[in-house]
Structures are given as structure tokens and as C-alpha cells.
Amino acid sequence: MRSAKTYLVLFITLLLIGELKAADIYVSLKGSDHNPGTKAQPVATLANALRKARELRRLNDPSVKKGINIIIGQGVYRLDEPVVVRPEDSGSAASPTCITAAQNETVVLSGGRQISGWKKAGDVPGLPEAATAKVWVADVPESGNRALEFRQLWVNGKKAIRARDCNADSMQRILSWDFDNRTCKIPLTKNIAAAKGVEMVIQQWWAIANLRVKSVKVSNNEAELSFMEPESRVQSEHPWPAPWLSTKTGNSPFYLTNAIQFLDQPGEWYEDLKNGKVYYWPLATENMNTAEVIVPYLETLLKMEGSIDHPVTHVHFKNISFQHASWLRPSHFGHVPHQAGMYMLDAYKLKVPGTPDKKTLENQAWVGRPAAAVSVAYAQRTSFESCRFEHHASTGLDYRQGTSNNLIKGNLFKDIGGSGILLGIFSDEATEAHLPYNPKDEREICTSESILNNLITDATNEDWGCVGIGAGYVRGINIAHNEINEVSYSGISMGWGWTKSSNAMRNNTVSANRIHHYGKHLYDVAGIYTLSAQPGSSITGNVIDSIYKAPYPHDPGHWFYLYTDEGSSWFTVKDNWTPADKYLQNANGPGNVWLSNGPGVAASIKQQAGLEPDYQWLRKERAEVQTRQGINDVSLQNGKQVAIEVMLKAPVKAAKDSLQQVCMQQGIPASSVYHWNNRLLLYAAMASPENLMKKIRQQFNNAEVKLYDKAFYTFDRSTNCGQQEVKEWDNIILSANLVKDEKLQKEYLNYHATQFEKWPEVAKGFCDADFQQLRIFKNGRQLMLVISIPKGASLDELNPKTSLNNPRVEEWNQVMKKYQEGIAGTKPGETWVFFSKE
């Protein structure tokens, strides 16, 4: 029989175990992996700390009841291989594994290598004369008994420029592209025939391609380039996006890089891989005897990956900085992107277009996914919070496949070559990119993820066609309160597949994000962009503005704030603040609802967008705005308000729907279309109405199309009443003819030219009736009158106020009657007819 004393000791032991704190494992640059991992005797690497944590869990050590804390001390930890988090490292809700920086200390996991031993370069073959005696040289670190290959170099934390033939933002334009022979002609440039290892970076529509030059054939002032495989075949055979050839906006721009011949200004570098040397022309502020020069070594720093049946769970990273990840695929295979940074493994144009999901499809493509500094797959309830992702060649953080209920919160993504954050499958490599993805095992789908309060700034600075946040086939995703700026293409892209067919996506939310200073290089772009059917999804309360004037856009007007592209279906797009209604709905499917978007959105909604108060400290990390580029002037891009009338042979109910589709494809809201009898009317702001009229004529072969682009009479509440206009209004549109007598027509126009001086009571009546604007257009004898009234108001109720206690208005109306008559199709005695939206 046990004694009472024995039971007391056992009770106290159990009590102490119940009160145990989480197990703490310490990591320090001063530690040793032979140490036990205590605070006094820390280990030296995170990998070894994870191994110790794994053993504690394997042995069911009582110390892990409350979890495991891996606490990393101050310093830069240079990795020789990726840190791997496995299913065996998983915790639980009650016992998580948390990897954190020690309090108030900075911890960097780096995939970089430092280059030292710099000295002034002597005579370097091929070096431009301007660089003589100004360039420094150092030995390249070794990797696997050969020189380390890299595509980026940072000096004192700033990315230097890989030597290129065109400096700053300038580029040349290709002369032609021979798709059959897979060659390109360019203007002859700096001694290109003697250069070795040259790459061509060509801009085409919504992506750029990196093409390794195989040979150069010089003739007069031209050079004909051929390229290495596989990029040569893919680049010339795929139809979208292809080299841009246009006499109107210019052929595709390009620059050449990676040759000593191009090293001709401060801030540029070149790696001579064959001889293991790197050359750099320092800036005036840089001292190469003391400068910290870093090149990337590892493509992935951290890999968290389980399996579909054994996912990683409850592992959390906080206050850790991930820096200097590489990406070498373009150097080995070229890089021909499809969209959002996904590169084409194979692609070609169909001789007979069409797939079961899209009858007109002509583009076949199989895509791969770029490397990421941190890669996660088959993981649940993990998180990255208050971490930093900086100085990476490709994607910052990628939740690739089979993840659910994870959190990405309060992180900084800065100086990222590709996308800041990627999430979900974008077609697996074995499946054609345009086929809808709907796996039998839904655990493959990235589900119920939260991306909250992150700052993404200066991303996509290498592969311009990448995005701030990119989501493929995802479900139940919440992307909210992030700020995105200084990106080369779109801010947020959600969806894949280009089809309205049923797929894995649904119930996704993009809300209260602030996106600004985007589209630095590429167009066919938007602050928020979607693809394919996503039932139950919403885009609400976002603020989007300040799109850059791209230096070489293929179509200068083809930029948007919101863009629902091919197959986008079942979205609610509501309360998004933008400076103007510059949106595009291209080949959308059913079920989309657009409500209350534009400059009239409530100030309270606008103020709530972006980083929430607890995360606004991140704003101090925002990259500098590139003021030299300038911001698109919305008023100039949108152009002036015009009316386009389409007169059909007979009333056709479906014609209105057809015109709305044409408008939406041009970024003009469907609500801009009106109709009366056999006439359709479009009233909107546009810079180039002639282009739209051409498309309308193609849509309606036998219709007469008329343009009303010069208002001979203008009333504005702000000017003529001295009162501010309301934020939102409805346009009431009426039409009538002037009588055939040309003398009377001139009298009518003279009356309106002098109305504000001789009939000021008329304008006062408009003010009293709360009219916001009036415009009268004329084409031939026909008049178009546009009356703008507060949204939701009734013209029947407001119009009587124009003449209330104001008899001169009624007198004016009587005078005008002798100059007006009905248009064709009006009833006897009928003059003005109303165009309706119904």
C-alpha cells in the first residue's frame, strides 16, 4: 500500500505538470547545434531547433503540453539549404509550434551570400570606354565547385541594375517578328555581335518575356536575333500575349541585358560566370571597401509541406525576416509568361479554335509556377504574422495547394521580383490552363484563408507581369485591409481558367483594400482583376486610384480600376471608391451585380479601406512614389461626355443587350445605354468615340450610327448656382428635332447662346429645381437634351419648381415651342420623347 506521502508527491508532480509553460528552445548565432537549446546554451540553427521540437513531440514530453516556442536571437542566419517544416512538426490548438524573434531583436533568415574583396578592375575586354577605371571587380563565391550563378545583386540593401543596353526607363522597339522562323529584328545596338550570354527582355501586352539570345546576324543597321529552346518555340507559337506590332502605338519595346558591353553607368553590374568574376560600377555614395554586397543563393528559404492525408498544422512564424531568395529558371530555360507570372511550359495556337468551355479559344497552354522564398503546401491553421519578406527574385510567400484556415497578417512585402503573395492552384502542370479545375478530393483546394493588413510595396520589379496578391482556384478566401502600391501590373488578381463553367472557386471576398500607384509598366490592367465563375464572391469597399502613365503601353487607354475578365460570374461589386467609373466587364458570365461604385462612395467607406489602425505603422515602409512617370489624368482618359445614337430598322429587344455588351468590353458601364422605339442611345464619357462607333457598326450592320459630341448649351450647378453638385445623379435624356427652317434654327441657337445674359431667370429656375447639369447636343436637326438630377429624384416632381414664382421660365418654354418638332416615330402633337433605361 502506498503511503499518504507518496500520494502527496504524485499530486504535487501532476499539479506542476498542469502548470507547465510552453517548451522554449533558443537559437543564437553564438550557439552550437550540440547544445541542448536552453537560453544559456542555445542551438545555432533553426533546422536543429525544429529537430529538437520534433523529438519532444515524438516522445510526448510533458513540457510541450502548452506548446513549443522556438526563440531566435539577433542576427542574420545565412542558410545553406531550405528550412523544412514537416507534418511531424505539427502542433495543435492547445499546443502550437511558434517560431519567433527574441523580444525587440531583428532576425533574418537569408538565402544570400556576401561578396567581398573588391578591387579596381584593370583592362576588361568589351567594357565600354566610359566605364574604364570606374568599375570594380570581385571573385564570385563558389557553389558546388563552380561559380555561383545569380540574377540579382544588392549593394547596401539596394538592388543594383543588371547591365542593359538602354538606361533608366528607356527601351527600344523591335522592328519585326518572324513567327515562322522564330527570329526578331531589332535596331543595331552596342556591339551586340561580340556579346555572349545576352538576354532579351521584351514587353508584350500584359507580360514580359526573358529570351536567351542564341545568335545575332548583323545587316546594315539591323540585327536579327534567334533564341534558345524551349523559349524560342513557345514565344513564336503561342498567340497570347504575343509581340505587339502596331503602327499606331509602336511595336513591342525591349531591352538587352547580361553583357559586359552594356555596363556603361553607375549602379550597373555584370557577372562573368565563365571566369567567376563580378563587375560593378559603384554610385558616387558607395565605398566598395566597406559596402555590403549580397547576391542570392537559395531559391527557397523555407518550405512547409505536408501531404493531403498528413498536413502540417498549427505552426506559426512571427517577427521573422526572410531575405535574398534567388530564381534561376530564366537563365536556364528562358521565361515566357502566360499571365500573373505563371510561365508557359508549352503553348501553341489551335488551327481549329474551341474547347468544350470556350468555343472561340485558340490559345493552348500548360503552365508552371515560379519559385517562392517561402513555399507552403498541405498545411492547416498556420500563420505568418509581422514578418518581413524582402529582396527576393520571385514570389515572396506562396500557399500553393491543399491549405486551409491559414493566416497571413501584418507582414511587409518589399522589393519583390515577382508577386508578393500567391495562393491556390493556377492549373497544375499536366492540365491545360483554360480547363476548369474541380478536383475530386476537395482537400486540394486552398480554402478559408485570410490575407489581412499586409503592406505590399515595390513588388513585381523583375517580372512585370506578376501581381501584388494573386489567387488562383481558391474558396472562401478573405483578402481584406491590405495596402498595395508600386507594382508593375495589377494589384489583386483572383481567379483562373477564363471560363464561366463550374469550378472549384466560390465565396471569395476582396474588401477594404487600398491599391494605388500600380500599372507602372504594363496595361490591360486593373487595381482588382477577376477571372471565371466564383459564386457567392464579392468585391466591396476597396479604394483604388493613381495608375501610372506606363512608358510603353500597347494600348494607352486600356487600363481600369476594376476589371472582371473572361467568364467572371456571380460577383457582387459594390461600394468601391475609384476616381471615375473606368471599369471593364469583358466576356462575363451571368449573375454579376454592380452597385454604387465610383467617386460617389461614402467617405466613411473610403476612410476604412487599407491598413487598420494597429497596422498603419507599416506605412513608413512604403516604397517611394515614382513621380517622374506621372499619373493618368482621369478626365483626359475618360474624355468628354458624348452621346451615340443607334437607329435600327425596327425595334429589337435583344439589341439593347448587345449594345451593353459592346460597351462593357470597352470599359463603359451598361447603365449608360438608353432606348426609345427603334433607337438605342449611349451617353458616357469617352476619349475616342470613333473607335466605339466602329465596333457598334460591326455589331449592327444595317443601323445608322450618329455621334453627338459638341454641346452647344451647358448649365452646371457649381458655375451657374454657386452650389456644390451632388456626388451621384441620374441622367434624363430627351430628343426632339428643330424645324426645317434654317433661319429659325439660327434663332434657336442664338437664344441659347445669350440665355444666361438675357434670360437669367431660366438658370435660376434650374437652380431652384435642383438640376445638377444640362447639356444640349445637336446633329443635323436632331437635338439631345440631357438633364442631370440627384440620384433617386423624380423629374416630374422637380420640373414644376423651375417655373414656381418664376413666370419667365414659362414664357421661355412657350417661345421655344415654335422651333421644335418631334423626331420620326413620334405621335401627332408630340415633341420631346424620353429615352428610357427600362
mmCIF file of C-alpha atoms in Angstrom, residues 581-748:
data_model
loop_
_atom_site.group_PDB
_atom_site.id
_atom_site.type_symbol
_atom_site.label_atom_id
_atom_site.label_comp_id
_atom_site.label_asym_id
_atom_site.label_seq_id
_atom_site.Cartn_x
_atom_site.Cartn_y
_atom_site.Cartn_z
ATOM 1 C CA ASP A 581 -16.239 54.765 -63.496
ATOM 2 C CA LYS A 582 -13.380 53.303 -65.533
ATOM 3 C CA TYR A 583 -14.236 49.627 -65.367
ATOM 4 C CA LEU A 584 -14.218 46.720 -67.789
ATOM 5 C CA GLN A 585 -16.586 43.739 -67.908
ATOM 6 C CA ASN A 586 -15.169 41.556 -70.653
ATOM 7 C CA ALA A 587 -16.959 38.372 -71.789
ATOM 8 C CA ASN A 588 -18.505 37.935 -68.353
ATOM 9 C CA GLY A 589 -20.826 35.126 -67.390
ATOM 10 C CA PRO A 590 -24.130 35.520 -65.544
ATOM 11 C CA GLY A 591 -25.021 36.778 -62.097
ATOM 12 C CA ASN A 592 -22.744 39.778 -61.620
ATOM 13 C CA VAL A 593 -24.204 42.704 -59.666
ATOM 14 C CA TRP A 594 -22.567 46.161 -59.763
ATOM 15 C CA LEU A 595 -23.826 48.704 -57.216
ATOM 16 C CA SER A 596 -22.699 52.174 -56.091
ATOM 17 C CA ASN A 597 -19.095 52.178 -57.282
ATOM 18 C CA GLY A 598 -17.114 55.283 -58.228
ATOM 19 C CA PRO A 599 -16.310 58.699 -56.791
ATOM 20 C CA GLY A 600 -19.669 58.976 -55.022
ATOM 21 C CA VAL A 601 -18.938 56.231 -52.478
ATOM 22 C CA ALA A 602 -19.433 57.387 -48.890
ATOM 23 C CA ALA A 603 -16.409 58.961 -47.208
ATOM 24 C CA SER A 604 -16.746 56.574 -44.267
ATOM 25 C CA ILE A 605 -16.235 53.571 -46.557
ATOM 26 C CA LYS A 606 -13.247 55.224 -48.185
ATOM 27 C CA GLN A 607 -11.662 56.005 -44.820
ATOM 28 C CA GLN A 608 -11.962 52.414 -43.605
ATOM 29 C CA ALA A 609 -10.042 50.930 -46.530
ATOM 30 C CA GLY A 610 -6.419 49.925 -46.239
ATOM 31 C CA LEU A 611 -4.377 49.094 -43.175
ATOM 32 C CA GLU A 612 -6.314 49.173 -39.932
ATOM 33 C CA PRO A 613 -5.006 51.384 -37.086
ATOM 34 C CA ASP A 614 -2.908 48.691 -35.381
ATOM 35 C CA TYR A 615 -1.011 48.098 -38.632
ATOM 36 C CA GLN A 616 -0.613 51.593 -40.028
ATOM 37 C CA TRP A 617 2.957 51.708 -38.728
ATOM 38 C CA LEU A 618 3.775 49.674 -41.834
ATOM 39 C CA ARG A 619 3.157 52.756 -43.983
ATOM 40 C CA LYS A 620 6.603 54.101 -43.137
ATOM 41 C CA GLU A 621 7.961 51.200 -45.203
ATOM 42 C CA ARG A 622 6.188 52.219 -48.414
ATOM 43 C CA ALA A 623 8.440 52.494 -51.447
ATOM 44 C CA GLU A 624 8.928 55.935 -52.906
ATOM 45 C CA VAL A 625 6.386 57.029 -55.494
ATOM 46 C CA GLN A 626 7.906 57.402 -58.973
ATOM 47 C CA THR A 627 6.903 60.995 -59.630
ATOM 48 C CA ARG A 628 8.735 61.132 -62.967
ATOM 49 C CA GLN A 629 6.176 58.790 -64.534
ATOM 50 C CA GLY A 630 3.091 60.805 -63.766
ATOM 51 C CA ILE A 631 -0.424 59.602 -63.013
ATOM 52 C CA ASN A 632 -3.145 59.137 -65.604
ATOM 53 C CA ASP A 633 -5.496 62.112 -65.678
ATOM 54 C CA VAL A 634 -8.940 60.549 -65.375
ATOM 55 C CA SER A 635 -10.645 63.463 -67.070
ATOM 56 C CA LEU A 636 -8.374 63.163 -70.110
ATOM 57 C CA GLN A 637 -8.591 59.394 -70.272
ATOM 58 C CA ASN A 638 -12.350 59.367 -69.920
ATOM 59 C CA GLY A 639 -12.718 62.190 -72.396
ATOM 60 C CA LYS A 640 -15.818 64.340 -72.596
ATOM 61 C CA GLN A 641 -19.439 63.299 -72.339
ATOM 62 C CA VAL A 642 -20.851 62.328 -75.712
ATOM 63 C CA ALA A 643 -23.969 60.596 -76.990
ATOM 64 C CA ILE A 644 -24.035 57.900 -79.656
ATOM 65 C CA GLU A 645 -27.400 57.061 -81.238
ATOM 66 C CA VAL A 646 -28.036 53.742 -82.987
ATOM 67 C CA MET A 647 -31.098 53.741 -85.257
ATOM 68 C CA LEU A 648 -32.310 50.263 -86.137
ATOM 69 C CA LYS A 649 -34.678 49.332 -88.944
ATOM 70 C CA ALA A 650 -37.190 48.136 -86.353
ATOM 71 C CA PRO A 651 -37.312 47.779 -82.552
ATOM 72 C CA VAL A 652 -35.220 44.813 -81.478
ATOM 73 C CA LYS A 653 -35.368 43.828 -77.814
ATOM 74 C CA ALA A 654 -32.061 41.953 -77.865
ATOM 75 C CA ALA A 655 -30.288 44.908 -79.459
ATOM 76 C CA LYS A 656 -30.010 46.759 -76.148
ATOM 77 C CA ASP A 657 -28.302 43.771 -74.536
ATOM 78 C CA SER A 658 -25.907 43.581 -77.477
ATOM 79 C CA LEU A 659 -25.002 47.262 -77.187
ATOM 80 C CA GLN A 660 -24.452 46.884 -73.452
ATOM 81 C CA GLN A 661 -22.028 44.031 -74.113
ATOM 82 C CA VAL A 662 -20.097 46.163 -76.604
ATOM 83 C CA CYS A 663 -19.928 48.973 -74.044
ATOM 84 C CA MET A 664 -18.752 46.770 -71.198
ATOM 85 C CA GLN A 665 -15.983 45.390 -73.367
ATOM 86 C CA GLN A 666 -14.774 48.996 -73.755
ATOM 87 C CA GLY A 667 -14.986 49.755 -70.043
ATOM 88 C CA ILE A 668 -18.256 51.717 -70.325
ATOM 89 C CA PRO A 669 -20.960 50.836 -67.767
ATOM 90 C CA ALA A 670 -24.025 49.036 -69.119
ATOM 91 C CA SER A 671 -26.145 51.620 -67.288
ATOM 92 C CA SER A 672 -25.054 54.173 -69.918
ATOM 93 C CA VAL A 673 -27.409 52.627 -72.512
ATOM 94 C CA TYR A 674 -30.939 54.006 -73.115
ATOM 95 C CA HIS A 675 -33.600 53.252 -75.722
ATOM 96 C CA TRP A 676 -36.756 54.626 -77.361
ATOM 97 C CA ASN A 677 -38.759 52.876 -80.048
ATOM 98 C CA ASN A 678 -36.226 51.619 -82.611
ATOM 99 C CA ARG A 679 -33.388 53.793 -81.284
ATOM 100 C CA LEU A 680 -30.625 52.981 -78.826
ATOM 101 C CA LEU A 681 -28.623 55.716 -77.131
ATOM 102 C CA LEU A 682 -25.310 55.580 -75.309
ATOM 103 C CA TYR A 683 -24.370 58.533 -73.089
ATOM 104 C CA ALA A 684 -20.945 58.347 -71.434
ATOM 105 C CA ALA A 685 -17.505 59.926 -71.185
ATOM 106 C CA MET A 686 -15.010 58.591 -73.672
ATOM 107 C CA ALA A 687 -11.761 59.715 -75.196
ATOM 108 C CA SER A 688 -12.160 58.025 -78.595
ATOM 109 C CA PRO A 689 -15.848 57.658 -79.537
ATOM 110 C CA GLU A 690 -14.877 56.878 -83.135
ATOM 111 C CA ASN A 691 -13.374 53.531 -82.091
ATOM 112 C CA LEU A 692 -16.551 52.576 -80.261
ATOM 113 C CA MET A 693 -18.727 53.674 -83.185
ATOM 114 C CA LYS A 694 -16.718 51.377 -85.438
ATOM 115 C CA LYS A 695 -17.397 48.430 -83.139
ATOM 116 C CA ILE A 696 -21.083 49.344 -82.954
ATOM 117 C CA ARG A 697 -21.354 49.411 -86.742
ATOM 118 C CA GLN A 698 -19.756 45.968 -86.840
ATOM 119 C CA GLN A 699 -22.313 44.724 -84.304
ATOM 120 C CA PHE A 700 -25.328 46.307 -86.056
ATOM 121 C CA ASN A 701 -24.644 46.023 -89.778
ATOM 122 C CA ASN A 702 -27.708 47.876 -91.092
ATOM 123 C CA ALA A 703 -28.051 50.508 -88.395
ATOM 124 C CA GLU A 704 -27.435 54.230 -88.735
ATOM 125 C CA VAL A 705 -24.993 55.454 -86.061
ATOM 126 C CA LYS A 706 -24.863 59.149 -85.132
ATOM 127 C CA LEU A 707 -22.483 60.984 -82.812
ATOM 128 C CA TYR A 708 -23.443 63.933 -80.589
ATOM 129 C CA ASP A 709 -20.128 65.234 -79.288
ATOM 130 C CA LYS A 710 -20.492 69.023 -79.115
ATOM 131 C CA ALA A 711 -22.821 70.528 -76.535
ATOM 132 C CA PHE A 712 -23.935 73.965 -77.736
ATOM 133 C CA TYR A 713 -25.614 74.679 -74.386
ATOM 134 C CA THR A 714 -24.168 73.884 -70.934
ATOM 135 C CA PHE A 715 -25.577 74.507 -67.456
ATOM 136 C CA ASP A 716 -23.600 73.499 -64.350
ATOM 137 C CA ARG A 717 -24.887 73.859 -60.806
ATOM 138 C CA SER A 718 -21.451 74.752 -59.449
ATOM 139 C CA THR A 719 -20.956 77.551 -62.021
ATOM 140 C CA ASN A 720 -24.488 78.865 -62.501
ATOM 141 C CA CYS A 721 -25.896 78.420 -58.984
ATOM 142 C CA GLY A 722 -22.750 78.754 -56.893
ATOM 143 C CA GLN A 723 -23.614 75.474 -55.170
ATOM 144 C CA GLN A 724 -21.759 72.187 -54.953
ATOM 145 C CA GLU A 725 -23.052 69.388 -57.140
ATOM 146 C CA VAL A 726 -24.248 66.191 -55.502
ATOM 147 C CA LYS A 727 -21.956 63.152 -55.657
ATOM 148 C CA GLU A 728 -24.381 60.942 -57.581
ATOM 149 C CA TRP A 729 -27.049 61.795 -60.108
ATOM 150 C CA ASP A 730 -29.266 60.272 -62.770
ATOM 151 C CA ASN A 731 -29.307 61.450 -66.374
ATOM 152 C CA ILE A 732 -32.671 62.071 -68.025
ATOM 153 C CA ILE A 733 -32.312 62.105 -71.808
ATOM 154 C CA LEU A 734 -34.836 63.560 -74.264
ATOM 155 C CA SER A 735 -34.755 64.138 -78.003
ATOM 156 C CA ALA A 736 -36.555 66.387 -80.493
ATOM 157 C CA ASN A 737 -35.965 67.928 -83.916
ATOM 158 C CA LEU A 738 -35.519 71.536 -84.853
ATOM 159 C CA VAL A 739 -37.913 72.719 -87.520
ATOM 160 C CA LYS A 740 -36.592 72.608 -91.080
ATOM 161 C CA ASP A 741 -36.445 76.407 -91.466
ATOM 162 C CA GLU A 742 -32.736 77.268 -91.214
ATOM 163 C CA LYS A 743 -33.472 80.864 -90.159
ATOM 164 C CA LEU A 744 -35.490 79.601 -87.198
ATOM 165 C CA GLN A 745 -32.734 77.148 -86.350
ATOM 166 C CA LYS A 746 -30.244 80.025 -86.086
ATOM 167 C CA GLU A 747 -32.667 81.970 -83.880
ATOM 168 C CA TYR A 748 -32.965 78.941 -81.587
#
